[in-house]
Every structure is written in structure tokens, then in C-alpha cells.
Amino acid sequence: MNTDLALWALFAAIGLGTFALRVSFIQAYGRLRIPPLLSQALAYVPASVLAALVLPAVTHPGGEMALDPGNARLLAAALAALVAWRTKSILLTLASGMGMLWLQQSLM
């Protein structure tokens, strides 16, 4: 019983800490000035987070590294990167990458 109570207390403390962090940024939004260099750096955060989420799924599809031509995800990601670079179109990038992945998976 004591372990359950300690676990719930931990959950409550983590929840309150998370809430306090979020509220502090909302409360300080109008009062703080972000330096221009930091503001420029923060513009790259979404792209880097997306890359950090996608790259392991592409290079480690079964939990082990697969950087060979038999990795359907790697080839689809390469095509999507090429399309993104050439067209700058999110819709074409998604369509080409997913289309290539589905085509390769249906042929395997």
C-alpha cells in the first residue's frame, strides 16, 4: 500500500512540475525579450525534432541498423528527400515517399 501511495505522489509531483513549467512560459511571454540569435536558432527546432523522430525509423526498421539497398524505408526516404529538395512541396514529398514505400512493400 505504501508503494502505491508513493507512486501516486510521484505522478502528482511530476504533473504539477510540468504544469508549472508550462504556466511559467505563458506568464512570462510578454515580459521577456528573446535575443535575436536565440530567436533565429529556435526557428530550426521543429525541423531538427522531426529529423530526430524520423531518422531512427528509417535507418533501424527492425531494431537493427539497415543501411543496405534492401531497406525499403531508406530508399523511400532518399526519394522523398530528393523531391523535397527539387520541388519544395510538402504534398509532393509525402506522396512520393509514401508511394515509393508502398510500392516496394507490395513488391516484396
Short mmCIF file of C-alpha atoms in Angstrom, two decimals:
data_model
loop_
_atom_site.label_atom_id
_atom_site.label_comp_id
_atom_site.label_asym_id
_atom_site.label_seq_id
_atom_site.Cartn_x
_atom_site.Cartn_y
_atom_site.Cartn_z
CA MET A 1 0.00 0.00 0.00
CA ASN A 2 2.83 2.37 0.82
CA THR A 3 4.38 1.79 -2.61
CA ASP A 4 1.12 2.68 -4.36
CA LEU A 5 0.84 5.92 -2.38
CA ALA A 6 4.44 6.86 -3.21
CA LEU A 7 3.81 6.15 -6.88
CA TRP A 8 0.72 8.36 -6.96
CA ALA A 9 2.61 11.10 -5.11
CA LEU A 10 5.33 10.88 -7.77
CA PHE A 11 2.74 11.16 -10.56
CA ALA A 12 1.18 14.21 -8.88
CA ALA A 13 4.58 15.87 -8.37
CA ILE A 14 5.57 15.32 -12.00
CA GLY A 15 2.20 16.62 -13.18
CA LEU A 16 2.47 19.75 -11.03
CA GLY A 17 6.04 20.33 -12.21
CA THR A 18 5.01 20.05 -15.85
CA PHE A 19 2.07 22.38 -15.27
CA ALA A 20 4.32 24.91 -13.51
CA LEU A 21 6.81 24.92 -16.39
CA ARG A 22 4.10 25.48 -18.98
CA VAL A 23 2.37 28.22 -16.99
CA SER A 24 5.68 30.00 -16.38
CA PHE A 25 6.27 30.36 -20.12
CA ILE A 26 2.73 31.61 -20.69
CA GLN A 27 3.02 34.13 -17.85
CA ALA A 28 6.45 35.37 -18.95
CA TYR A 29 5.57 35.60 -22.66
CA GLY A 30 5.02 39.37 -22.82
CA ARG A 31 7.69 40.34 -20.30
CA LEU A 32 10.75 38.60 -21.68
CA ARG A 33 12.74 39.68 -24.70
CA ILE A 34 14.32 36.87 -26.68
CA PRO A 35 17.73 37.78 -28.15
CA PRO A 36 17.76 37.76 -31.97
CA LEU A 37 20.38 34.99 -32.12
CA LEU A 38 18.25 32.71 -29.92
CA SER A 39 15.17 33.55 -31.95
CA GLN A 40 16.96 32.54 -35.16
CA ALA A 41 18.16 29.29 -33.55
CA LEU A 42 14.65 28.42 -32.35
CA ALA A 43 13.40 28.54 -35.94
CA TYR A 44 15.30 25.29 -36.60
CA VAL A 45 13.86 23.36 -33.65
CA PRO A 46 10.80 21.86 -35.46
CA ALA A 47 12.90 20.51 -38.33
CA SER A 48 15.51 19.02 -36.02
CA VAL A 49 12.87 17.37 -33.82
CA LEU A 50 11.19 15.87 -36.90
CA ALA A 51 14.52 14.56 -38.15
CA ALA A 52 15.28 13.05 -34.74
CA LEU A 53 11.94 11.22 -34.83
CA VAL A 54 12.11 10.03 -38.45
CA LEU A 55 15.78 9.03 -38.83
CA PRO A 56 15.75 6.07 -36.39
CA ALA A 57 12.59 4.71 -38.04
CA VAL A 58 14.28 4.88 -41.44
CA THR A 59 17.72 3.52 -40.54
CA HIS A 60 16.63 0.96 -37.90
CA PRO A 61 13.34 -0.50 -39.22
CA GLY A 62 13.54 -3.79 -37.30
CA GLY A 63 15.53 -2.53 -34.35
CA GLU A 64 18.85 -3.14 -36.08
CA MET A 65 20.70 -0.82 -38.43
CA ALA A 66 19.85 -1.48 -42.08
CA LEU A 67 21.75 0.79 -44.44
CA ASP A 68 21.51 -1.53 -47.43
CA PRO A 69 19.51 -1.26 -50.68
CA GLY A 70 17.03 -3.83 -49.34
CA ASN A 71 15.77 -1.30 -46.78
CA ALA A 72 12.55 -0.04 -48.38
CA ARG A 73 12.27 2.84 -45.92
CA LEU A 74 15.75 4.09 -46.73
CA LEU A 75 15.07 4.19 -50.46
CA ALA A 76 11.69 5.88 -49.95
CA ALA A 77 13.28 8.48 -47.65
CA ALA A 78 16.01 9.16 -50.21
CA LEU A 79 13.41 9.71 -52.92
CA ALA A 80 11.37 11.96 -50.62
CA ALA A 81 14.48 13.99 -49.77
CA LEU A 82 15.26 14.43 -53.46
CA VAL A 83 11.69 15.51 -54.24
CA ALA A 84 11.69 17.91 -51.28
CA TRP A 85 14.96 19.45 -52.40
CA ARG A 86 13.86 19.86 -56.02
CA THR A 87 10.21 20.90 -55.60
CA LYS A 88 9.97 22.40 -52.08
CA SER A 89 6.45 20.90 -51.99
CA ILE A 90 5.36 19.13 -48.82
CA LEU A 91 2.49 17.36 -50.58
CA LEU A 92 4.69 16.01 -53.40
CA THR A 93 7.33 14.97 -50.87
CA LEU A 94 4.83 12.99 -48.79
CA ALA A 95 3.16 11.47 -51.84
CA SER A 96 6.41 10.38 -53.47
CA GLY A 97 7.93 8.97 -50.28
CA MET A 98 4.83 7.07 -49.21
CA GLY A 99 4.14 5.92 -52.77
CA MET A 100 7.65 4.52 -53.10
CA LEU A 101 7.41 2.81 -49.72
CA TRP A 102 4.05 1.21 -50.54
CA LEU A 103 5.27 0.14 -53.97
CA GLN A 104 8.39 -1.50 -52.54
CA GLN A 105 6.44 -3.22 -49.76
CA SER A 106 3.90 -4.59 -52.23
CA LEU A 107 6.68 -6.00 -54.42
CA MET A 108 8.49 -7.69 -51.51
#
